[in-house]
Short mmCIF file of C-alpha atoms and ligand atoms in Angstrom, two decimals:
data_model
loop_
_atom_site.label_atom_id
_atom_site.label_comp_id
_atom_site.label_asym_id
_atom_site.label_seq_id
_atom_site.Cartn_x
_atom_site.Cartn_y
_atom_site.Cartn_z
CA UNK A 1 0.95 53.95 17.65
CA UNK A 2 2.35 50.24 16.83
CA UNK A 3 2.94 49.68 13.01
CA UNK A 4 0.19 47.46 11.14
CA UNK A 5 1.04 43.92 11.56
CA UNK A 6 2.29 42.85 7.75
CA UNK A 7 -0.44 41.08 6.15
CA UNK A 8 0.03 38.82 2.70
CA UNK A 9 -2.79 37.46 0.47
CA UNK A 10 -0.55 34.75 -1.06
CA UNK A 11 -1.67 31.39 -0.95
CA UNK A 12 0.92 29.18 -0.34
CA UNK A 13 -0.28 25.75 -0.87
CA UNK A 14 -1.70 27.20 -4.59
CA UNK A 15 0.05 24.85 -7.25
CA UNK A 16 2.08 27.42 -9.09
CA UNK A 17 3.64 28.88 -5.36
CA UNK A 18 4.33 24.93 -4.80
CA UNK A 19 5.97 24.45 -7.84
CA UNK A 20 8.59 27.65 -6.90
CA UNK A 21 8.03 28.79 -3.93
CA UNK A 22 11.00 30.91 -2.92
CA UNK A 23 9.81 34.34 -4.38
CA UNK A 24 7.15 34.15 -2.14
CA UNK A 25 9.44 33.32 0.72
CA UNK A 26 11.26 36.46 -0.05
CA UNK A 27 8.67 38.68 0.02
CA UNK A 28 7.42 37.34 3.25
CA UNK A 29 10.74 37.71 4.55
CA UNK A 30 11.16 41.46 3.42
CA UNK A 31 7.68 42.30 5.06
CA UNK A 32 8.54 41.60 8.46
CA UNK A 33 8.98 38.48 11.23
CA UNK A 34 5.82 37.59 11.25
CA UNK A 35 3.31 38.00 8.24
CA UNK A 36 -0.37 37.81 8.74
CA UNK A 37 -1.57 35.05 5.77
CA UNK A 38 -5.25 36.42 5.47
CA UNK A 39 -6.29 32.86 3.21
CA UNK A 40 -5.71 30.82 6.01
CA UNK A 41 -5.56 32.94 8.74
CA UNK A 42 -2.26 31.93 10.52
CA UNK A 43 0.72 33.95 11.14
CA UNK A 44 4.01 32.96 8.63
CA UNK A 45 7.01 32.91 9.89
CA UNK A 46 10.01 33.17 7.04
CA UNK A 47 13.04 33.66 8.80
CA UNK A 48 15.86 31.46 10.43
CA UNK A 49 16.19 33.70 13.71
CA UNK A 50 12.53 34.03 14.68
CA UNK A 51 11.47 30.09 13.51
CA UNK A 52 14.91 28.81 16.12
CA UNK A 53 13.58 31.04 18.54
CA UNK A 54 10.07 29.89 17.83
CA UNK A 55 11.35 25.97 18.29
CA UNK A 56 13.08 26.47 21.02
CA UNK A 57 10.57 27.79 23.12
CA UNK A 58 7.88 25.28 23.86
CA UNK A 59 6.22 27.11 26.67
CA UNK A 60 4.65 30.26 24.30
CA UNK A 61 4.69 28.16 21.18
CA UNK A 62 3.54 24.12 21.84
CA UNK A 63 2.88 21.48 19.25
CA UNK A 64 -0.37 20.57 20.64
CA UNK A 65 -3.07 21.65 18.26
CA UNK A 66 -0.74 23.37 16.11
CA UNK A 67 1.16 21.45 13.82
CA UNK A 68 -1.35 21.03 11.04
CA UNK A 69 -3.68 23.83 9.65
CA UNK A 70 -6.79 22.58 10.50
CA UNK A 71 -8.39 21.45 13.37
CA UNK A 72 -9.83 18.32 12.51
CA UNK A 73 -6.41 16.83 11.77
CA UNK A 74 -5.02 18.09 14.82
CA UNK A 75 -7.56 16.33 16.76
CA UNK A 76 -8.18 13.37 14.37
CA UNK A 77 -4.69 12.17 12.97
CA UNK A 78 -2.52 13.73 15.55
CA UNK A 79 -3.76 13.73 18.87
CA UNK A 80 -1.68 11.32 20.74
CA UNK A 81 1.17 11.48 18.11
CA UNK A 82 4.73 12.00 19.93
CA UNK A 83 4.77 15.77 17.36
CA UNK A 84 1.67 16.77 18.48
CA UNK A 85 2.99 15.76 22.26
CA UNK A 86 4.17 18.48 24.92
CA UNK A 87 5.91 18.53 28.11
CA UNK A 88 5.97 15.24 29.91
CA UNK A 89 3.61 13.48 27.51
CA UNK A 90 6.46 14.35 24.85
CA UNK A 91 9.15 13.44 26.60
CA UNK A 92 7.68 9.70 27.74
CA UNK A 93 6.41 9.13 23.96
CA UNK A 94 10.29 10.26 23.10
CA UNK A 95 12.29 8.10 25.26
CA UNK A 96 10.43 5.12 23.49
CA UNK A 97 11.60 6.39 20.52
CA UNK A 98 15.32 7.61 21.16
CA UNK A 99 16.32 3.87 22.44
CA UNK A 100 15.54 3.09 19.23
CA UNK A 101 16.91 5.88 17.31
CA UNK A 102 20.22 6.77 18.86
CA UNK A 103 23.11 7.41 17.32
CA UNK A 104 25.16 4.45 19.32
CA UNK A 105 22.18 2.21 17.95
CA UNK A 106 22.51 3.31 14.49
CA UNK A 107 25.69 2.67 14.16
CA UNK A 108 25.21 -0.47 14.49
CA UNK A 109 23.05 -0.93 11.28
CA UNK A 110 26.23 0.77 9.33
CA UNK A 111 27.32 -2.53 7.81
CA UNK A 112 24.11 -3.60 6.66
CA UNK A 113 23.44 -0.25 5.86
CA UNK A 114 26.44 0.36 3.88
CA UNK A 115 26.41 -3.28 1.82
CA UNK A 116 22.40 -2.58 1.00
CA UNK A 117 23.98 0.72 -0.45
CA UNK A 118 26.55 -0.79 -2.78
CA UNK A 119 24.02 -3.48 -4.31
CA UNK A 120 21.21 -0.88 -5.11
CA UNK A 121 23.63 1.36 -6.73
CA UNK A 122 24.95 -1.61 -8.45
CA UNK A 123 21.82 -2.79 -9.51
CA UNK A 124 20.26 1.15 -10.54
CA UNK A 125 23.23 2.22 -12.39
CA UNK A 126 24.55 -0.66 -14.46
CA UNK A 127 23.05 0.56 -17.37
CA UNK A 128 24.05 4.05 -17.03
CA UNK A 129 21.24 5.88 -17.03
CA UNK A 130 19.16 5.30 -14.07
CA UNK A 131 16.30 7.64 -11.82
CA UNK A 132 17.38 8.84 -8.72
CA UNK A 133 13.98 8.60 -6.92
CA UNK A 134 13.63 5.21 -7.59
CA UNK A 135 17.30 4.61 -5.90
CA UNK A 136 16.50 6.29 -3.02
CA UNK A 137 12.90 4.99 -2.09
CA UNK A 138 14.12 1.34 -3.18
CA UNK A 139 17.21 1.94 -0.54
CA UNK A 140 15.16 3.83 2.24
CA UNK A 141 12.02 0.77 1.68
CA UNK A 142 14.03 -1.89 2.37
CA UNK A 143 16.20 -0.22 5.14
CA UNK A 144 13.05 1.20 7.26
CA UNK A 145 10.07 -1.58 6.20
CA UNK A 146 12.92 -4.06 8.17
CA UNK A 147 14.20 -1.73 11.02
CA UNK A 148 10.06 -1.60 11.22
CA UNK A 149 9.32 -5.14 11.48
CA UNK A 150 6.21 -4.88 9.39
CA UNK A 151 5.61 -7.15 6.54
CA UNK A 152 6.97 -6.07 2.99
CA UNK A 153 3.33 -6.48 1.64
CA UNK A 154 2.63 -3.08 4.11
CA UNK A 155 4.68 -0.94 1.75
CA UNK A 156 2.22 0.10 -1.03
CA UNK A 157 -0.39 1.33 2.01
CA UNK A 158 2.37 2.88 4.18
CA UNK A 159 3.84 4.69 1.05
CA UNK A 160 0.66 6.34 -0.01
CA UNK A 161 -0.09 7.06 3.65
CA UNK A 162 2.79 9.03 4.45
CA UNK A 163 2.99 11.27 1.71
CA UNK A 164 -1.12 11.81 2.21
CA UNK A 165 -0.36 12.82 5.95
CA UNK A 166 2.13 15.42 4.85
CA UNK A 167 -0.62 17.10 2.56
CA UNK A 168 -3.78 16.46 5.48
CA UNK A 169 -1.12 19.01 7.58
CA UNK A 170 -1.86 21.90 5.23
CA UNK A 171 -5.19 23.79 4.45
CA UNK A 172 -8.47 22.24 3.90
CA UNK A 173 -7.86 22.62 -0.02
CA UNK A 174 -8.67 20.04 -2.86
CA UNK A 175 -5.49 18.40 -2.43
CA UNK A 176 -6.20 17.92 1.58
CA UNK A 177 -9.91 16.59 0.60
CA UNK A 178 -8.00 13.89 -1.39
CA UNK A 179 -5.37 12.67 0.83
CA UNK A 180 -7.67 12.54 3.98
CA UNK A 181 -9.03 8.80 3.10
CA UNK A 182 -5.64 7.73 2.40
CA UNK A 183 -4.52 9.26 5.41
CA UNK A 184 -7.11 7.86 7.49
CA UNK A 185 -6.42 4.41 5.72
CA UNK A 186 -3.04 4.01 6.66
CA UNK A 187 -4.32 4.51 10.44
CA UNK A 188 -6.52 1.73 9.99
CA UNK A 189 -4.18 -0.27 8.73
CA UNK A 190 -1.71 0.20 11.67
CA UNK A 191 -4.67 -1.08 13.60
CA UNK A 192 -5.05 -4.07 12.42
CA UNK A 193 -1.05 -4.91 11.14
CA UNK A 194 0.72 -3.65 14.06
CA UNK A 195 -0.37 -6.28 16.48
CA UNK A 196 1.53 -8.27 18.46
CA UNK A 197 1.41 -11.25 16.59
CA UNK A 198 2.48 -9.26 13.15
CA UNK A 199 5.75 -7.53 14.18
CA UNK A 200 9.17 -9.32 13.74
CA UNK A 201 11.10 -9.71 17.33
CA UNK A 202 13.51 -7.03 17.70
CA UNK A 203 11.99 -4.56 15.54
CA UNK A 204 10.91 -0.82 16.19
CA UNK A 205 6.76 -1.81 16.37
CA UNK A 206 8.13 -5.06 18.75
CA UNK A 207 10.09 -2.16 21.27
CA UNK A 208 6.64 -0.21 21.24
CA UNK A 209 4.83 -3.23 22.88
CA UNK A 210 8.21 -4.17 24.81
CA UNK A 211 7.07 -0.66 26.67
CA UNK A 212 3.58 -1.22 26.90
CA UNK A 213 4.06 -4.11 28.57
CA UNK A 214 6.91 -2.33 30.93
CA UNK A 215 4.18 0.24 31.80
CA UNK A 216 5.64 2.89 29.89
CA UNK A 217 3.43 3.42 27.53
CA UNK A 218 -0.76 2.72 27.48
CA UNK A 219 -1.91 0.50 24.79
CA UNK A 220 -3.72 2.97 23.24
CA UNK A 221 -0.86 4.95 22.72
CA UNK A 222 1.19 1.88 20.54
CA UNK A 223 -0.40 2.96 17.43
CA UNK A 224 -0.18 7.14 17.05
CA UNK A 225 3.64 5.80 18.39
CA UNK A 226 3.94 3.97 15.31
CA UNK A 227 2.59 6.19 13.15
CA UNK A 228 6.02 8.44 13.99
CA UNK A 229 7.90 5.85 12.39
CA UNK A 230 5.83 5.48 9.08
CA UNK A 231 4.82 8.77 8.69
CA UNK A 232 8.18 10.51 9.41
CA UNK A 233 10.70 8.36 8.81
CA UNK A 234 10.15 7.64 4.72
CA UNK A 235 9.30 10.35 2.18
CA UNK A 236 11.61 12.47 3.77
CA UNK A 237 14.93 10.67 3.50
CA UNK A 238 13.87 9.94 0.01
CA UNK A 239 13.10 13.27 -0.92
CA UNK A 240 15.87 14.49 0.68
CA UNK A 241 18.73 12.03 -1.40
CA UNK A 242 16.73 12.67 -4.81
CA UNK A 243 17.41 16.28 -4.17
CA UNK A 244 21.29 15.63 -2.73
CA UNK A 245 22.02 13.84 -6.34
CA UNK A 246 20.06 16.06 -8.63
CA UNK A 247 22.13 18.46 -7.16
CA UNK A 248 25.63 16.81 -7.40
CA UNK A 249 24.26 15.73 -10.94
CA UNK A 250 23.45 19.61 -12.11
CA UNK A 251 26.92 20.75 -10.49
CA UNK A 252 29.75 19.08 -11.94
CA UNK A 253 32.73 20.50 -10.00
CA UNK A 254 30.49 19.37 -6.62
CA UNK A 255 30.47 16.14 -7.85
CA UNK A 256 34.49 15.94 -7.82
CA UNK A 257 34.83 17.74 -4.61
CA UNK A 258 32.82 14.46 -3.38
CA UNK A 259 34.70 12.12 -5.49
CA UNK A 260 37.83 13.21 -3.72
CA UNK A 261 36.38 13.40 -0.17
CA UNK A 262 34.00 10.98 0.03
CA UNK A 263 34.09 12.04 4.20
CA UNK A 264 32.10 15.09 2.57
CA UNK A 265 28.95 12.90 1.93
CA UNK A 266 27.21 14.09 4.80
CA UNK A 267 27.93 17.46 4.07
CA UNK A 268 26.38 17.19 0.60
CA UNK A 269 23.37 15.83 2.12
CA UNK A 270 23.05 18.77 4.50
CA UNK A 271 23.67 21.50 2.10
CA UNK A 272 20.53 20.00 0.00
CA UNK A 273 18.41 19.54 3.12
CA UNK A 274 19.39 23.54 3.44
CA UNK A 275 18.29 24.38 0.14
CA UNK A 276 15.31 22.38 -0.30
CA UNK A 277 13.72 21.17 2.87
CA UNK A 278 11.66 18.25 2.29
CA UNK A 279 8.92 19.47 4.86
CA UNK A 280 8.37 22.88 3.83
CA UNK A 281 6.08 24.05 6.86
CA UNK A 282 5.27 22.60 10.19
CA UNK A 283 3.00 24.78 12.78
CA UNK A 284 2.33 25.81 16.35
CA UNK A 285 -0.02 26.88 18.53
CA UNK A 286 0.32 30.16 20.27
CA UNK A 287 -0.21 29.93 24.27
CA UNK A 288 0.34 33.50 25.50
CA UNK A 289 0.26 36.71 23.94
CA UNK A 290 3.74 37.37 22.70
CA UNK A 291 5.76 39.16 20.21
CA UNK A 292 8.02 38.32 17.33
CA UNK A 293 10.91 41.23 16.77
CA UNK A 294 8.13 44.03 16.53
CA UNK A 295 5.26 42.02 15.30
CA UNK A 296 2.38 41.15 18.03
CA UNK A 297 1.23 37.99 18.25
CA UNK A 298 -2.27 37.16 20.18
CA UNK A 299 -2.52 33.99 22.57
CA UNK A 300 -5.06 31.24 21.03
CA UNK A 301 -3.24 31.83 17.52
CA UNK A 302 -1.84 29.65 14.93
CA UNK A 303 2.16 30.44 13.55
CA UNK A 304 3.49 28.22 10.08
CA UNK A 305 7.15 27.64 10.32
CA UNK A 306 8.81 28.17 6.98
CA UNK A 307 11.23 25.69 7.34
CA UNK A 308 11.89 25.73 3.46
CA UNK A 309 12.50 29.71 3.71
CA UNK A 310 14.58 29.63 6.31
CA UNK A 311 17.82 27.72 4.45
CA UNK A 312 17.08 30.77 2.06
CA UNK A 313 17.54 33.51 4.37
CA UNK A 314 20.71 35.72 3.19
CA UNK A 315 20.90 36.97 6.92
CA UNK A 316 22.09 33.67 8.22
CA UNK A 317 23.88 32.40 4.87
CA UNK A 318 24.99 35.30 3.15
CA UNK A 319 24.44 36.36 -0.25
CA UNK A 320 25.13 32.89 -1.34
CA UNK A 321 22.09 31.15 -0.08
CA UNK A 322 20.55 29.77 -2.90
CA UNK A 323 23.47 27.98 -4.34
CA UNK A 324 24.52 24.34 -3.50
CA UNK A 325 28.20 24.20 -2.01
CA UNK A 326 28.56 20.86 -0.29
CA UNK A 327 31.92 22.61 1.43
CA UNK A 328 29.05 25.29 3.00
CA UNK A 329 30.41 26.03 6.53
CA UNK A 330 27.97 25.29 8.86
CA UNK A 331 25.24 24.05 6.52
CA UNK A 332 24.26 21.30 9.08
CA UNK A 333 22.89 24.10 11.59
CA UNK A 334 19.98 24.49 8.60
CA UNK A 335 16.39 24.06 10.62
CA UNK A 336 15.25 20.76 7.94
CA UNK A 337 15.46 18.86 10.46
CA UNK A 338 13.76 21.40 12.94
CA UNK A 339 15.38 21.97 16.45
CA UNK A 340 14.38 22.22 20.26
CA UNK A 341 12.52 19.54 22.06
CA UNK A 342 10.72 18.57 18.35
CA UNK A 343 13.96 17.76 16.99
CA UNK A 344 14.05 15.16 14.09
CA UNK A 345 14.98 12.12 15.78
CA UNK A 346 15.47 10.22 12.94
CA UNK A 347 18.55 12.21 12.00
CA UNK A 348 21.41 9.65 12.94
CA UNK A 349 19.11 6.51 10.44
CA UNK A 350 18.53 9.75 7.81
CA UNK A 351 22.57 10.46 7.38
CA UNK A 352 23.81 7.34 7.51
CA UNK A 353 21.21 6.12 4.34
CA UNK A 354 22.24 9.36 2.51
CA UNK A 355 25.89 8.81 3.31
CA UNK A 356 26.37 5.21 1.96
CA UNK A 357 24.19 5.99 -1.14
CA UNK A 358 26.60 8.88 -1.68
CA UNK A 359 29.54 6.81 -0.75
CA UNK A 360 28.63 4.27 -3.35
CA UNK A 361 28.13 6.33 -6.23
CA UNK A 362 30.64 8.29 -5.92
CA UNK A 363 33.10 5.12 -5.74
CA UNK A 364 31.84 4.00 -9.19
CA UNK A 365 30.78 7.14 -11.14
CA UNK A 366 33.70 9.29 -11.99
CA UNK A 367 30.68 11.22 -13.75
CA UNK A 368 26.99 12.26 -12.41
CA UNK A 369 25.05 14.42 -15.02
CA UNK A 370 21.48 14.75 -15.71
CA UNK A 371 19.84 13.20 -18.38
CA UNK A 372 15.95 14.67 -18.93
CA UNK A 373 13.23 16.69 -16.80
CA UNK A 374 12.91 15.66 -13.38
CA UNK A 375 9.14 15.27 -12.67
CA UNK A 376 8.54 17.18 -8.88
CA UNK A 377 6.08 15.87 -6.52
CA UNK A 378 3.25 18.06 -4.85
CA UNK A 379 1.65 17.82 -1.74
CA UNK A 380 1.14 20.43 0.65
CA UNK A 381 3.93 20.16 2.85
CA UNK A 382 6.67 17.53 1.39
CA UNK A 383 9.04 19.19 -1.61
CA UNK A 384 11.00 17.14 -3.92
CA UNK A 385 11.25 14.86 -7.12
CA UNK A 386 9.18 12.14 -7.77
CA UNK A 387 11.28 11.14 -10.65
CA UNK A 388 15.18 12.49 -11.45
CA UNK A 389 16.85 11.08 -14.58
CA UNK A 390 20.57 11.00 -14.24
CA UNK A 391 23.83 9.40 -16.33
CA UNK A 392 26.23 7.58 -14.55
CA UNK A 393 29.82 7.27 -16.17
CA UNK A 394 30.98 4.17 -14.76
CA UNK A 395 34.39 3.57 -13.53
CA UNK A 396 36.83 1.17 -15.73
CA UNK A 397 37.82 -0.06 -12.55
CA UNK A 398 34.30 -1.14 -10.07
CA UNK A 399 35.70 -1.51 -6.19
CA UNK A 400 34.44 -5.06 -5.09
CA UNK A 401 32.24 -3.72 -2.59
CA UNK A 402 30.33 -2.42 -5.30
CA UNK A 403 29.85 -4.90 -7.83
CA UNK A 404 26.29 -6.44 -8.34
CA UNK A 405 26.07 -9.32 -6.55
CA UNK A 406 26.73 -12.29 -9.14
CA UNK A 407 29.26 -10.18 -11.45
CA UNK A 408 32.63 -9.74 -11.34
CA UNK A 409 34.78 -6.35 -11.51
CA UNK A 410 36.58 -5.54 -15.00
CA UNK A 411 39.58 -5.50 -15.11
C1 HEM B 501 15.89 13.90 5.49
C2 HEM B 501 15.17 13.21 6.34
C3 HEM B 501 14.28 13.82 7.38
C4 HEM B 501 13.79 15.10 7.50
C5 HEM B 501 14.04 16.29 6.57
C6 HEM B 501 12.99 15.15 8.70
C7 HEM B 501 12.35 16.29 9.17
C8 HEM B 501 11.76 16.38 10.42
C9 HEM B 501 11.26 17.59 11.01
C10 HEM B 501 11.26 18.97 10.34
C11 HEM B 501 10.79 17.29 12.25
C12 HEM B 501 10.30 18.30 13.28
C13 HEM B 501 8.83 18.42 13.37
C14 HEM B 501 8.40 19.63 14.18
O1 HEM B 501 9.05 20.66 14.14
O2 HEM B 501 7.36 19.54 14.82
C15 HEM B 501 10.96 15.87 12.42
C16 HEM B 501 10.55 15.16 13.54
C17 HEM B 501 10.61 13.78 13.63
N1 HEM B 501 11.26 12.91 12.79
FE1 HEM B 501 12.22 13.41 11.09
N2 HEM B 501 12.99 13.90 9.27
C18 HEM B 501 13.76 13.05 8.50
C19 HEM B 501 14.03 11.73 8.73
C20 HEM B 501 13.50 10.98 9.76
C21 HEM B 501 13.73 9.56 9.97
C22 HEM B 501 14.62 8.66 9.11
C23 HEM B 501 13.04 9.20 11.08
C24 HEM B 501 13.02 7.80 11.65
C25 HEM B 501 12.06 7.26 12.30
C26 HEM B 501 12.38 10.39 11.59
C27 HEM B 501 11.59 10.46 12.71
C28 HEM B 501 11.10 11.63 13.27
C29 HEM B 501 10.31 11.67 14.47
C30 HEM B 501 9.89 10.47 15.32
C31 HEM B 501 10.00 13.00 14.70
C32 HEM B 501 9.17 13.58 15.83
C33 HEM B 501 10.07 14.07 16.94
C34 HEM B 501 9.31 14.71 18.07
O3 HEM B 501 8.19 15.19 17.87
O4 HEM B 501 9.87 14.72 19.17
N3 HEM B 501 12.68 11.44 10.76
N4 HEM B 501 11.57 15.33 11.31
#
């Protein structure tokens, strides 16, 4: 006779498992591949092994009807959405995408990029102490709002929206019932802003109707297009910096590893993306009947990718997995960013924001340290800081790429 499938009655999306939720992780980890989550009746899946394997095969596990945990916002919010896409749907939504988000197209925002970087940490840390959430959403708001051609009075809606579409992905709990107007809002709102007539020429909503009118894409589908980019593209890279410098902050000798190779800024950024993903848990459908290592998994049901467990799992990184050690090898192969055909595609615009931020800093601040409790933002799916004091020790000597604009370097 088959062993009992392993069962768990945690709740993951309760407030006190959001606020830590890596014992729980564990102990669905030590009870098997696949754990049976009786409160919302979906299968868990903790470790790195099984949630690659589960990514990388779209044919038993699709996105379609499975990336959030209920239905309604499957077929309400994310129908027609390039994640909830599969097979040739996916890859036509995609292609719009990738021309925009390519690595050879990036690159060419790394001036910009890089100059925005050394005014805002200017500007955040001339008085020494300075939060590190408000760094990173000023830097990724004004680097995405423009690559986005929408106007800057959009942000406030777009802001709210994106972090309420994270939490409408999780369970139908009180936190869902709140977000789902705000979610719905910012929906609207792309209805009615992202119009031809709105969009700046050049931008990422202006190569969305570029395709429509090429034939590539139906008109209908401009708008869940968008919603990628606004959605996806925001409280991630900012939760994922905040976390990058309250680490380097909390670990001192990190800090001067990246002080004297500032080529390890990427690295850094990685290794917190490893420890704390900023999208906890993504789902799938189940297509056929299947199995994960011994565990038996019926077609027609739901599996929740732990990304956040998996950077935990001692298998893959050894008994050193829950410390931060920017010189990690290997720590970009963490699943943060997901893998397979569902791959982030905003990775190349995610490390090069992180990178000049972390560049910057660590040109003027021979010193990072906390300075008072960081306050952590809950939702359902996104983890990170909504507010991270830190002191900056400024440099006697200020490079002249990274002076505020208007004042001079001491001397
Ligand atoms: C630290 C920053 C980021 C993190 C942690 C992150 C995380 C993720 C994850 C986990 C997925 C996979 C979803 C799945 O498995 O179904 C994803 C997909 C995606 N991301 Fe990111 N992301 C980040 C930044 C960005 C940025 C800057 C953009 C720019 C627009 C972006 C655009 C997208 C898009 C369009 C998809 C959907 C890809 C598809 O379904 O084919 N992301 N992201």
């Amino acid at each position: 006779m088959p062993a009992p499938a392993p069962t768990s009655e945690v709740d993951l999306f309760d407030d006190q498992v959001l606020a830590d939720p890596y014992p729980a992780y564990a102990a669905l980890r030590a009870a098997g591949p696949a754990v049976r989550l009786e409160r919302h009746g979906v299968w868990a899946v903790p470790g790195y092994a099984e949630v690659r394997t589960v990514l990388q095969d779209p044919h038993t596990y699709p996105s379609g009807g499975g990336v959030a945990l209920t239905e309604l916002v499957n077929a309400e919010v994310l129908a027609g959405t390039v994640l909830a896409a599969d097979g040739d749907a996916h890859r036509r939504l995609r292609r719009v995408l990738s021309a925009q988000l390519a690595p050879r197209t990036i690159r060419r925002l790394a001036r910009a990029v890089g100059a925005r970087a050394d005014r805002l940490v200017a500007e955040h840390t001339q008085g020494g102490d300075f939060d590190a959430a408000a760094l990173a959403r000023q830097m990724v708001a004004e680097t995405v709002l423009s690559l986005m051609g929408l106007p800057e009075t959009s942000w406030p809606t777009i802001t709210g929206g994106a972090a309420a579409t994270f939490d409408v992905f999780g369970p139908a709990n009180a936190r869902y019932g709140r977000a789902l107007p705000t979610a719905r809002a910012m929906v609207d709102f792309l209805l009615t802003t992202v119009t031809r007539a709105q969009v700046t020429e050049g931008s990422w909503m202006h190569a969305i109707f570029r395709a429509v009118d090429a034939g590539q894409l139906q008109e209908a589908e401009a708008v869940p297009l968008a919603s990628a980019y606004t959605a996806a593209s925001m409280d991630t890279t900012i939760l994922g910096l905040t976390e990058t410098l309250y680490q380097l902050a909390r670990h001192a000798t990190q800090w001067d590893r990246l002080r004297r190779t500032p080529s390890l800024a990427e690295a850094a950024f990685h290794e917190a993306l490893r420890l704390e993903a900023p999208v906890q848990g993504f789902g799938r459908m189940v297509a056929r009947t299947t199995a994960l290592g011994d565990v038996r998994i019926e077609a027609g049901e739901q599996v929740w990718l732990l990304y956040g467990s998996t950077g935990r799992d001692r298998r893959t990184w050894g008994p050193r997995a829950d410390r931060y050690d920017i010189a990690r090898t290997g720590a970009h192969q963490h699943l943060a960013f997901g893998a397979g055909p569902h791959l982030c595609a905003g990775i190349p615009l995610a490390l090069l924001q992180a990178g000049a931020v972390l560049r910057a800093l660590a040109a003027r601040c021979p010193q990072l340290a906390t300075a008072g409790k960081p306050t952590r933002t809950v939702n359902n799916v996104l983890r990170g800081w909504t507010r991270v004091p830190l002191r900056a020790e400024l440099s006697w000597y200020l490079p002249p790429t990274a002076t505020a604009p208007g004042k001079k370097a001491p001397r």
